[in-house]
Amino acid sequence: MSRCRILAAACLAACLAPFAAGAESTIKIGFPMPLSGPAAVYGAPVTKGAEMAVQEINAHGGVLGHKLELLERDSKASADEAVRLARELIIKDNVDFLVGTLTSAEAPAVSTIAKENRIVFIAPTSKSVQLTSPKNLHPYLFRLASNTDIEGHSAASIIAGWKEVKRVAIIAPDYAYGRDAVAAFIGYLKKARPDIQIVDQQWPKLGQSDFTPFITAQMGTHPDAIFCDVYGGDFVTFAKQAGPLGYFKAVNNRLVDGGEVGTTDEAQALGADYPYGIWSDAYDPVIWAGDEPPEHKAFIEHLKAFTHEKYGSGWAIMGYSAIVALTDAIKKANSTDSDKVSKSLLGLTFDTPVGKRTFNAKTHETEMGEFWGQMVKGEHYPFAIISNPKYLAVGPFTD
Amino acid sequence: MDVSFLFGQFLGGLTTAMFLFLIASGLSLVFGVMRVLNFAHGSFYMIGAYLAWQAMQWLEPTLHRFWLAALVAALGVALLGAVIERVLLRHLYGREELYQLLFTYALVLILGDAAKAIWGTQQLSVSRPPLLAGGLDILGTTLPTYNLFIMLIGPAIAVAAWLLLTRSNAGRLVRAAALDREMLGALGANVGAIYTGMFVVSSFLAGLAGALVTPIQSIVPGMDVEIIVEAFIVVVIGGLGSFWGTFWGSVIYGQVLSFGILVFPSFSIFSVFALMAVILIVRPWGLFGRPIR
């Protein structure tokens, strides 16, 4: 009998728990992010970064006297699922803000929900320029990430600097991200180096399991340099198939990849199979061979302790910085009202572990660049690192 | 376009083809004999890849550890297949095909989540075995030795399976089971054991394919679904249930992809889907299949 009573009490307590938690009102941030499927490779570390920011901010007393609460949901990298989750987070969970989505498919879809409901939405990683094009932009949408224009221009500026290069080939995944970045790349290169000829373009699909025919076809056109936008697990596959075919050697490693394959995540996955000597980028080089900012060093130390990882991921910074930016905007607005916060985000400058960033009041983007450099064999690490990471945020070509 | 370039493109297509055949062969065998369209075949392949990676971590770094790891992976997946067939799948044989499809689809979700829970979401990778790390120069193009090995193992599996099916006593029983399951049972053969055996062989092939693919592909969540679509295309082109059809279906897929991207560089996957659409219209039972009456 007494056991029954304990059980009943436990049930009652369980039922009341949500109300008890609600009493101490928190600032709720809905966080749809791919946590399963192939995109989880990025979604998981971005989420870890956001969790770490929330923990840090709450440890310092939260914002305006309230604690932050991160409501994580698995968007499965699907636009439909992200939309459903965003609606549910707004209607059922009463979130104050939305931060999240990973891909260029999810972000524009969630953006329309944010607009309908007049809720601030910060996209930390989606790069496609279409997200913030004039017809899609609205007062509540903000992009932390770089965009495909900046990426394409930055990559083109590196190749344009190689005087001996005359024939450039391109390989990129066949969807919005790849197409947009390549268009920006070609636009810049044509103006900067009219003498360069684009000799080949290959468009494998996302998740291509065998790149061999694409690689051999491209090698047949004898390029001097390559712009590659294959990224993530696809790049691991690509590099392992291209290496033995002599693909990288044929262009003297003059390959520039704008898909963040300079991250420790990518380098660790490939290990000794990494095509050393190519050029790539990362939002956060993680292992900084050169003048490392002290804030970055502290950030990585904290990240390693927080995630119990040996090196840390180059993607955590995006989740982390998105939460920091939102928190600063709430402080500046002195309110959690989305109308006020969206105004305070315009032109807001905030700190990230790799320097200050500002939301452009007109475009609602930070227009941030990334750290680029040649990938070399790490002296103290069993994988590739970016040598002398250099911050590049190249705009349209102006003569 | 010179000859060496076209030859290189042909070899590239052949590599794609034989990789696909490794995975599609097991799918085709199970459908041919058991009439079960196993969606989870791609998941077995993925588990094989993860197991191979895991075995590589456990084994001492010796010259031949990759082969041992591949064997461990294939046997591990075969065991998994045996358990699934004995405990779960066999209850569904009498049911409508829709139930079997739903069941194998449920397996895809369960195994996908299980793999994520065990190995996480990080992309993993295995290096080429040292013996096959190099490349050969043939007619002015480079052929990586590992690709050559895959090109040889594809036909080897095809011939071995064909010999087993046509020349051995077990093969005779399997073919009989494919034709008339009930009659074979009435004649006193243990149909249940034949089915289990077939499923185990198919799982073994999937596990082996998953393990052998690790030196040239990344191991990521989602590789299961990616490959099963391509394997289905191959099986449809060749003819559902026809083993040689699957072999030639793979070869055709590889070459059409390889030369298709020379003709339509902007639509890489177009040529393969176009081929499949044409075959489904003109010859819905596939190139080597037989129309089902």
XYZ file of C-alpha atoms in Angstrom:
692
model
C 0.000 0.000 0.000
C 2.738 2.402 0.946
C 4.493 1.606 -2.311
C 1.365 2.671 -4.158
C 1.350 5.916 -2.288
C 4.998 6.635 -3.096
C 4.231 5.886 -6.734
C 1.264 8.233 -6.682
C 3.358 10.952 -5.087
C 6.045 10.438 -7.715
C 3.459 10.715 -10.471
C 2.088 13.887 -8.971
C 5.558 15.345 -8.669
C 6.289 14.417 -12.269
C 3.083 16.097 -13.385
C 3.814 19.227 -11.443
C 7.467 19.454 -12.427
C 6.856 21.420 -15.643
C 4.855 24.013 -13.705
C 7.548 24.274 -11.079
C 10.159 24.872 -13.779
C 7.903 27.409 -15.447
C 7.700 29.460 -12.292
C 11.271 30.641 -12.666
C 10.736 32.163 -16.084
C 13.470 31.478 -18.595
C 14.260 32.931 -21.971
C 13.465 30.099 -24.361
C 15.466 29.594 -27.532
C 14.104 27.066 -30.019
C 16.978 25.228 -31.667
C 16.054 22.998 -34.631
C 19.218 21.314 -35.919
C 20.018 18.033 -37.711
C 21.003 15.613 -34.960
C 20.578 12.441 -36.992
C 21.463 11.472 -40.549
C 24.556 12.589 -42.490
C 24.162 16.296 -41.608
C 24.471 15.471 -37.911
C 28.240 15.494 -38.480
C 27.859 19.298 -38.360
C 24.603 19.626 -36.465
C 25.983 17.878 -33.384
C 29.057 20.143 -32.851
C 27.068 23.310 -33.657
C 24.608 22.238 -30.958
C 27.453 21.579 -28.504
C 28.738 25.094 -29.083
C 25.299 26.569 -28.403
C 24.963 24.470 -25.239
C 28.310 25.721 -24.041
C 27.346 29.369 -24.610
C 24.090 28.858 -22.711
C 25.953 27.243 -19.816
C 28.514 30.086 -19.689
C 25.886 32.814 -19.807
C 23.710 31.139 -17.174
C 26.741 30.685 -14.926
C 27.107 34.461 -15.032
C 23.510 34.996 -13.989
C 21.794 34.800 -17.354
C 20.367 37.785 -19.239
C 18.199 40.519 -17.681
C 17.900 38.302 -14.630
C 16.572 35.320 -16.582
C 18.300 32.054 -17.400
C 18.556 30.939 -20.998
C 16.918 27.676 -21.979
C 17.882 25.871 -25.181
C 15.115 23.711 -26.671
C 16.961 21.347 -29.022
C 15.006 19.533 -31.722
C 16.215 17.156 -34.431
C 15.375 18.699 -37.817
C 16.860 15.704 -39.703
C 18.174 18.272 -42.234
C 14.708 18.272 -43.796
C 12.929 21.535 -44.612
C 9.520 20.027 -43.817
C 10.624 18.722 -40.449
C 12.365 22.010 -39.562
C 9.177 23.936 -40.376
C 7.040 21.578 -38.303
C 9.440 21.882 -35.374
C 9.647 25.664 -35.651
C 5.826 25.914 -35.544
C 5.641 23.529 -32.607
C 8.357 25.410 -30.723
C 6.529 28.698 -31.199
C 2.975 27.525 -30.514
C 3.456 24.749 -27.972
C 6.693 25.667 -26.225
C 6.269 29.424 -26.470
C 9.870 30.027 -27.419
C 11.045 33.625 -27.498
C 13.543 33.171 -30.317
C 14.647 30.685 -32.951
C 18.305 29.879 -33.569
C 19.420 26.999 -35.740
C 18.957 24.978 -38.917
C 22.027 23.814 -40.729
C 21.433 23.577 -44.466
C 20.372 25.936 -47.206
C 17.180 23.891 -47.496
C 16.011 24.263 -43.877
C 16.919 27.888 -43.202
C 14.725 29.595 -45.852
C 11.794 27.387 -44.805
C 12.117 28.271 -41.112
C 12.649 31.910 -42.077
C 9.073 32.109 -43.422
C 7.740 30.758 -40.118
C 9.763 33.350 -38.198
C 8.296 36.058 -40.410
C 4.708 34.836 -39.929
C 5.100 34.708 -36.168
C 7.283 37.805 -35.816
C 10.029 35.962 -33.997
C 13.741 36.633 -34.343
C 15.533 33.821 -36.195
C 19.325 33.553 -36.421
C 20.766 31.099 -38.978
C 24.250 30.072 -37.851
C 25.534 28.030 -40.822
C 23.304 28.249 -43.903
C 25.342 29.846 -46.695
C 23.147 30.132 -49.799
C 22.734 33.795 -50.844
C 19.064 33.140 -51.573
C 18.263 33.099 -47.853
C 18.743 36.858 -47.536
C 18.021 37.950 -51.107
C 15.910 41.160 -51.151
C 12.685 39.287 -51.845
C 13.271 36.831 -48.979
C 14.670 39.193 -46.355
C 12.401 40.305 -43.492
C 12.945 42.174 -40.206
C 13.302 39.051 -38.058
C 15.853 37.099 -40.109
C 19.597 37.278 -39.393
C 22.479 35.255 -40.766
C 25.588 34.616 -38.710
C 27.268 32.448 -41.359
C 29.312 33.530 -44.302
C 27.548 33.299 -47.656
C 28.183 31.639 -50.999
C 29.204 34.967 -52.618
C 31.933 35.595 -50.056
C 33.083 31.978 -50.263
C 33.233 31.953 -54.079
C 35.027 35.317 -54.200
C 37.543 34.333 -51.526
C 38.396 31.071 -53.277
C 38.688 32.879 -56.624
C 41.005 35.485 -55.111
C 43.397 32.725 -54.044
C 43.450 31.108 -57.486
C 43.705 34.536 -59.197
C 46.956 35.040 -57.293
C 48.569 32.044 -59.005
C 50.099 33.647 -62.092
C 51.011 30.421 -63.866
C 47.432 29.093 -63.777
C 45.563 29.313 -67.079
C 43.074 26.422 -66.998
C 40.707 26.016 -64.074
C 38.310 23.139 -63.457
C 35.394 23.031 -61.006
C 33.751 20.237 -59.044
C 30.836 20.958 -56.706
C 27.744 19.251 -55.302
C 24.666 19.704 -57.446
C 22.347 21.813 -55.270
C 21.762 25.429 -54.211
C 24.944 25.740 -52.141
C 27.307 24.385 -54.797
C 25.612 26.184 -57.696
C 25.573 29.566 -55.904
C 29.198 29.359 -54.745
C 30.414 28.334 -58.202
C 28.505 31.200 -59.855
C 30.206 33.669 -57.473
C 33.577 32.004 -58.051
C 33.334 32.232 -61.847
C 32.040 35.828 -61.719
C 35.022 36.992 -59.675
C 37.662 34.988 -61.534
C 36.479 36.148 -64.985
C 36.991 39.761 -63.941
C 40.192 39.303 -61.968
C 41.884 37.050 -64.504
C 40.314 37.257 -67.981
C 43.174 35.101 -69.264
C 41.989 32.091 -67.270
C 39.756 29.581 -68.997
C 37.215 27.427 -67.157
C 37.898 24.095 -68.815
C 35.533 21.771 -66.968
C 32.654 21.647 -64.480
C 31.581 18.453 -62.713
C 28.354 18.254 -60.708
C 28.218 15.078 -58.626
C 25.194 14.762 -56.396
C 25.309 15.289 -52.657
C 26.160 11.942 -51.068
C 27.821 10.588 -54.223
C 29.284 7.204 -53.312
C 31.750 6.941 -56.189
C 33.463 9.990 -57.650
C 35.863 8.032 -59.884
C 34.222 8.830 -63.265
C 33.983 12.533 -62.321
C 37.638 12.592 -61.326
C 38.904 10.844 -64.454
C 36.710 13.023 -66.686
C 38.093 16.154 -65.044
C 41.685 14.982 -65.295
C 41.124 14.436 -69.011
C 40.699 18.204 -69.467
C 44.178 18.883 -68.015
C 43.448 21.759 -65.610
C 46.230 23.708 -63.805
C 44.072 24.431 -60.765
C 40.743 23.315 -59.310
C 37.944 24.942 -57.350
C 36.238 22.256 -55.300
C 33.144 22.604 -53.159
C 32.760 18.980 -52.153
C 32.617 18.879 -48.346
C 32.001 16.757 -45.279
C 31.789 12.982 -45.642
C 31.671 13.473 -49.407
C 35.096 15.108 -49.324
C 36.507 12.157 -47.363
C 35.225 9.828 -50.078
C 36.378 12.180 -52.835
C 39.909 12.600 -51.467
C 40.389 8.876 -50.908
C 39.361 8.126 -54.482
C 41.138 11.068 -56.119
C 44.517 10.621 -54.381
C 45.487 7.258 -55.904
C 44.322 8.438 -59.339
C 46.972 11.164 -59.160
C 44.352 13.943 -59.219
C 45.966 16.260 -56.672
C 49.461 15.640 -58.003
C 48.360 16.491 -61.559
C 47.566 20.065 -60.452
C 50.491 20.324 -58.021
C 47.954 20.452 -55.166
C 46.552 23.709 -56.543
C 43.061 22.847 -55.374
C 40.982 25.294 -53.350
C 38.018 23.894 -51.403
C 35.508 26.362 -49.952
C 33.501 23.750 -48.072
C 35.321 24.029 -44.737
C 37.422 20.921 -45.279
C 40.124 22.760 -43.340
C 38.360 21.912 -40.070
C 39.854 19.522 -37.572
C 36.720 17.411 -38.044
C 37.573 16.763 -41.674
C 41.324 16.433 -41.056
C 40.815 13.888 -38.287
C 38.452 11.806 -40.424
C 40.979 11.585 -43.258
C 44.103 11.235 -41.116
C 47.105 10.336 -43.251
C 44.895 10.126 -46.360
C 44.441 13.919 -46.348
C 45.670 15.487 -49.603
C 48.353 17.643 -47.999
C 49.141 20.829 -49.875
C 45.618 21.793 -50.978
C 43.989 25.031 -49.797
C 40.854 25.234 -47.733
C 38.935 27.183 -45.116
C 37.319 26.922 -41.703
C 35.225 29.215 -39.524
C 37.523 28.173 -36.742
C 40.925 26.590 -37.477
C 40.787 25.102 -33.907
C 44.495 24.291 -34.027
C 46.083 27.618 -34.778
C 49.546 27.408 -36.285
C 50.549 31.073 -36.043
C 49.377 34.021 -33.961
C 46.524 32.549 -31.985
C 44.238 35.121 -30.327
C 44.109 34.488 -26.556
C 40.253 34.474 -26.586
C 40.391 31.649 -29.108
C 42.788 29.641 -26.981
C 40.511 30.006 -23.967
C 37.466 29.091 -26.060
C 39.045 25.887 -27.365
C 40.245 24.871 -23.890
C 36.729 25.326 -22.568
C 35.238 23.493 -25.539
C 37.534 20.518 -25.038
C 36.585 20.322 -21.380
C 32.882 20.764 -22.187
C 32.724 18.097 -24.902
C 35.391 15.760 -23.466
C 37.030 15.743 -26.888
C 40.737 15.667 -27.486
C 40.857 18.439 -30.086
C 37.451 20.100 -30.456
C 35.347 20.755 -33.536
C 35.656 23.647 -35.987
C 31.842 23.976 -36.071
C 31.108 24.611 -32.383
C 31.997 28.286 -32.803
C 28.917 28.865 -34.985
C 26.424 27.639 -32.391
C 28.352 29.418 -29.655
C 28.530 32.771 -31.437
C 24.862 32.693 -32.462
C 23.818 32.467 -28.806
C 26.321 35.182 -27.796
C 25.013 37.535 -30.495
C 21.407 36.944 -29.464
C 22.243 37.532 -25.804
C 23.991 40.806 -26.607
C 20.978 41.931 -28.618
C 18.615 41.112 -25.735
C 20.812 43.132 -23.364
C 20.951 46.056 -25.772
C 17.175 45.989 -26.273
C 16.648 45.478 -22.547
C 13.743 43.261 -23.580
C 12.935 39.825 -24.943
C 10.372 41.232 -27.324
C 11.307 40.131 -30.853
C 10.385 43.486 -32.387
C 12.826 45.253 -30.067
C 15.531 42.591 -30.294
C 15.370 42.522 -34.089
C 16.003 46.276 -34.079
C 18.905 45.990 -31.654
C 20.482 43.280 -33.845
C 20.783 45.759 -36.712
C 24.360 46.979 -36.694
C 25.123 45.049 -33.513
C 28.788 44.293 -32.943
C 29.554 41.284 -30.778
C 32.588 39.302 -29.715
C 33.430 35.877 -31.065
C 36.470 33.797 -30.127
C 38.037 34.815 -33.450
C 37.323 38.528 -33.334
C 34.456 41.020 -33.476
C 31.627 40.568 -35.968
C 28.808 42.969 -36.894
C 25.340 42.413 -38.321
C 25.050 44.671 -41.361
C 21.923 46.752 -40.752
C 20.940 46.551 -44.409
C 21.611 42.914 -45.295
C 21.030 41.389 -41.814
C 24.217 39.396 -42.293
C 27.560 39.438 -40.530
C 29.127 38.961 -43.965
C 31.866 37.142 -42.115
C 34.705 35.524 -43.934
C 36.615 32.443 -42.982
C 40.168 31.419 -42.234
C 41.979 30.138 -45.316
C 45.342 28.565 -45.822
C 47.328 25.686 -47.193
C 46.742 22.355 -45.502
C 49.952 20.890 -44.151
C 50.911 17.892 -42.083
C 50.620 18.952 -38.465
C 53.921 18.716 -36.624
C 52.391 17.663 -33.317
C 49.167 16.216 -34.672
C 48.407 13.041 -36.591
C 46.322 15.002 -39.119
C 46.374 18.033 -41.430
C 46.145 21.602 -40.134
C 45.822 25.012 -41.810
C 49.215 26.666 -41.998
C 49.121 30.402 -41.230
C 45.321 30.722 -41.244
C 44.429 33.991 -42.942
C 41.057 35.697 -42.551
C 39.487 36.303 -45.953
C 36.150 38.020 -46.569
C 36.359 39.026 -50.204
C 33.537 41.072 -51.671
C 32.637 41.379 -55.350
C 35.542 42.150 -57.646
C 36.168 45.861 -57.946
C 38.947 47.118 -60.104
C 39.511 13.054 -76.947
C 42.327 10.580 -77.019
C 42.159 6.864 -76.471
C 43.882 6.854 -73.102
C 41.308 9.309 -71.770
C 38.390 7.201 -72.972
C 40.037 4.109 -71.540
C 40.475 5.877 -68.194
C 36.809 6.820 -68.269
C 35.909 3.198 -69.036
C 37.986 1.997 -66.066
C 36.348 4.616 -63.844
C 32.940 3.339 -64.862
C 33.996 -0.241 -64.258
C 35.153 0.621 -60.720
C 31.782 2.213 -59.971
C 30.080 -0.832 -61.468
C 31.905 -3.456 -59.433
C 31.386 -1.581 -56.176
C 27.701 -1.436 -56.902
C 27.641 -5.084 -57.838
C 29.162 -6.074 -54.493
C 26.224 -4.481 -52.722
C 23.493 -5.232 -55.271
C 24.316 -8.938 -55.568
C 23.020 -9.764 -52.094
C 19.899 -7.689 -52.637
C 19.220 -9.537 -55.865
C 19.807 -13.006 -54.328
C 17.328 -12.431 -51.510
C 14.692 -11.097 -53.866
C 15.258 -13.839 -56.401
C 14.823 -16.679 -53.925
C 12.737 -15.287 -51.083
C 10.773 -12.579 -52.947
C 11.639 -10.184 -50.133
C 12.632 -6.664 -51.179
C 15.102 -5.993 -48.411
C 15.356 -2.252 -47.804
C 17.659 -2.945 -44.865
C 20.330 -4.360 -47.187
C 21.942 -0.919 -47.282
C 21.891 -0.859 -43.480
C 23.742 -4.189 -43.365
C 26.286 -2.632 -45.698
C 26.660 0.349 -43.368
C 27.027 -1.869 -40.301
C 29.703 -3.813 -42.215
C 31.624 -0.585 -42.798
C 31.392 0.443 -39.134
C 32.376 -3.024 -37.928
C 35.406 -3.003 -40.218
C 36.459 0.356 -38.789
C 35.927 -0.956 -35.251
C 37.953 -4.084 -35.915
C 40.755 -1.927 -37.333
C 40.881 -0.047 -34.022
C 41.077 -3.253 -32.025
C 43.624 -5.098 -34.146
C 47.348 -4.552 -33.897
C 48.624 -2.537 -36.866
C 49.988 -5.430 -38.899
C 50.300 -5.706 -42.660
C 47.209 -7.836 -43.076
C 44.878 -6.468 -40.435
C 42.547 -4.922 -43.004
C 41.673 -8.322 -44.462
C 41.040 -9.714 -41.023
C 38.879 -6.699 -40.209
C 36.896 -7.188 -43.419
C 36.288 -10.832 -42.545
C 35.228 -9.940 -39.003
C 32.822 -7.342 -40.405
C 31.301 -9.697 -42.972
C 30.856 -12.482 -40.406
C 29.425 -10.048 -37.869
C 26.819 -8.831 -40.336
C 26.054 -12.421 -41.390
C 25.353 -13.225 -37.741
C 23.136 -10.159 -37.434
C 21.294 -11.270 -40.568
C 20.805 -14.770 -39.140
C 19.308 -13.402 -35.929
C 16.987 -11.020 -37.760
C 15.801 -13.722 -40.150
C 15.274 -16.388 -37.475
C 13.661 -14.184 -34.846
C 11.703 -11.651 -36.887
C 11.547 -11.907 -40.653
C 10.391 -15.548 -40.872
C 7.043 -14.620 -39.345
C 6.319 -12.437 -42.350
C 6.842 -14.857 -45.240
C 3.174 -15.686 -45.687
C 2.103 -12.067 -45.466
C 1.608 -9.508 -48.193
C 4.712 -7.885 -49.653
C 3.685 -4.552 -48.168
C 4.258 -5.901 -44.644
C 7.706 -7.171 -45.533
C 8.557 -3.810 -47.031
C 7.384 -1.978 -43.951
C 9.324 -4.377 -41.763
C 12.607 -3.957 -43.635
C 12.053 -0.205 -43.706
C 11.631 -0.251 -39.927
C 14.943 -2.115 -39.761
C 16.575 0.722 -41.721
C 15.473 3.222 -39.071
C 16.417 1.017 -36.131
C 19.848 0.046 -37.471
C 20.529 3.649 -38.510
C 19.847 4.919 -35.005
C 21.756 2.025 -33.444
C 24.828 2.822 -35.542
C 24.559 6.464 -34.538
C 24.272 5.537 -30.863
C 27.329 3.261 -31.015
C 29.668 5.115 -33.361
C 28.391 8.678 -33.161
C 27.897 11.104 -36.019
C 31.553 11.724 -36.859
C 32.714 10.708 -40.307
C 35.159 7.821 -40.025
C 37.711 6.533 -42.448
C 39.980 3.542 -43.021
C 43.198 3.721 -45.034
C 43.990 1.463 -47.955
C 45.727 -1.801 -47.037
C 49.480 -1.236 -47.589
C 49.719 -3.995 -50.200
C 47.155 -2.284 -52.426
C 48.102 1.336 -51.789
C 49.848 1.888 -55.110
C 48.696 2.281 -58.681
C 49.380 0.814 -62.112
C 49.968 2.764 -65.299
C 47.912 1.250 -68.094
C 47.731 2.910 -71.513
C 48.589 6.302 -70.067
C 46.046 6.282 -67.244
C 46.555 5.398 -63.617
C 44.563 2.541 -62.168
C 44.791 2.352 -58.369
C 45.595 -1.218 -57.327
C 42.716 -1.244 -54.890
C 40.276 -0.436 -57.694
C 41.761 -3.283 -59.725
C 41.212 -5.600 -56.766
C 37.543 -4.573 -56.593
C 37.187 -5.090 -60.334
C 38.411 -8.641 -59.904
C 36.424 -9.497 -56.818
C 33.104 -8.536 -58.459
C 33.270 -11.130 -61.225
C 34.756 -13.643 -58.755
C 31.677 -13.335 -56.542
C 29.400 -13.557 -59.569
C 31.057 -16.748 -60.838
C 31.172 -18.318 -57.373
C 27.494 -17.622 -56.783
C 26.588 -18.908 -60.231
C 28.550 -22.141 -59.682
C 26.955 -22.610 -56.280
C 23.474 -22.063 -57.639
C 23.814 -24.252 -60.727
C 26.289 -26.975 -59.773
C 25.773 -27.772 -56.116
C 23.049 -29.672 -54.349
C 22.316 -26.713 -52.093
C 22.024 -24.521 -55.180
C 19.489 -26.895 -56.687
C 17.384 -26.661 -53.519
C 17.650 -22.876 -53.538
C 16.465 -22.692 -57.127
C 13.626 -25.039 -56.313
C 12.657 -22.858 -53.342
C 12.558 -19.850 -55.654
C 10.222 -21.624 -58.046
C 7.807 -23.339 -55.691
C 8.332 -23.022 -52.008
C 5.341 -25.100 -50.932
C 6.038 -27.998 -53.248
C 9.621 -28.160 -52.048
C 8.404 -28.208 -48.447
C 5.962 -30.992 -49.269
C 8.834 -33.007 -50.722
C 10.512 -32.926 -47.323
C 13.156 -30.232 -47.806
C 13.755 -27.834 -44.937
C 12.646 -24.619 -46.627
C 13.151 -22.595 -43.431
C 16.824 -23.533 -43.330
C 17.244 -22.678 -47.010
C 15.738 -19.253 -46.435
C 17.913 -18.608 -43.410
C 20.947 -19.693 -45.400
C 20.088 -17.366 -48.266
C 19.553 -14.431 -45.936
C 22.845 -15.115 -44.170
C 24.744 -15.297 -47.468
C 23.136 -12.047 -48.582
C 23.966 -10.346 -45.269
C 27.534 -11.633 -45.521
C 27.856 -10.073 -48.979
C 26.440 -6.783 -47.711
C 28.840 -6.764 -44.762
C 31.759 -7.638 -47.016
C 30.832 -4.870 -49.457
C 30.602 -2.402 -46.583
C 34.012 -3.420 -45.283
C 35.707 -3.416 -48.686
C 34.365 0.018 -49.498
C 35.894 1.667 -46.410
C 39.345 2.317 -47.955
C 37.810 4.471 -50.668
C 34.768 5.973 -48.957
C 33.883 7.785 -45.784
C 31.858 5.975 -43.144
C 28.984 8.283 -42.241
C 25.421 8.008 -41.000
C 23.208 7.987 -44.075
C 25.481 5.878 -46.282
C 22.855 3.131 -45.928
C 20.077 5.048 -47.653
C 22.396 6.535 -50.261
C 23.597 3.154 -51.475
C 20.273 1.320 -51.393
C 18.822 3.718 -53.988
C 21.710 3.073 -56.359
C 21.544 -0.670 -55.723
C 17.824 -0.650 -56.535
C 18.487 1.142 -59.827
C 21.036 -1.508 -60.746
C 18.674 -4.331 -59.839
C 15.808 -2.756 -61.784
C 17.977 -2.266 -64.871
C 19.227 -5.840 -64.738
C 15.904 -7.395 -63.826
C 14.597 -8.098 -60.331
C 15.809 -11.448 -59.111
C 18.144 -12.170 -62.001
C 21.667 -12.634 -60.684
C 23.513 -12.128 -63.976
C 21.090 -9.318 -64.693
C 22.388 -7.577 -61.584
C 25.953 -8.076 -62.774
C 25.321 -6.588 -66.207
C 23.026 -3.980 -64.701
C 25.980 -2.755 -62.614
C 28.291 -2.694 -65.622
C 25.741 -0.719 -67.638
C 25.099 1.686 -64.738
C 28.835 2.369 -64.358
C 29.437 2.993 -68.057
C 26.312 5.094 -68.551
C 27.296 7.269 -65.571
C 30.903 7.468 -66.712
C 30.224 8.466 -70.308
C 26.985 10.276 -69.493
C 28.901 12.952 -67.592
C 30.993 13.577 -70.709
C 27.836 14.237 -72.728
C 25.760 16.056 -70.067
C 28.335 17.408 -67.596
C 25.734 19.552 -65.834
C 23.342 16.691 -65.146
C 25.525 13.920 -63.816
C 22.835 11.619 -62.535
C 20.434 12.337 -65.404
C 21.717 9.670 -67.789
C 21.321 6.865 -65.248
C 17.777 7.810 -64.321
C 16.904 8.287 -67.978
C 18.140 4.768 -68.674
C 16.087 3.383 -65.815
C 12.968 5.215 -66.998
C 13.377 3.877 -70.546
C 13.849 0.326 -69.277
C 10.828 0.570 -66.991
C 8.701 1.659 -69.956
C 10.045 -0.650 -72.645
C 10.959 -3.696 -70.572
C 9.538 -3.377 -67.060
C 10.979 -6.727 -65.991
C 14.514 -5.483 -66.691
C 17.112 -6.508 -69.249
C 17.654 -10.019 -67.938
C 14.524 -10.601 -65.883
C 11.489 -12.581 -66.865
C 8.020 -11.068 -66.986
C 6.003 -12.142 -63.937
C 2.766 -13.762 -64.970
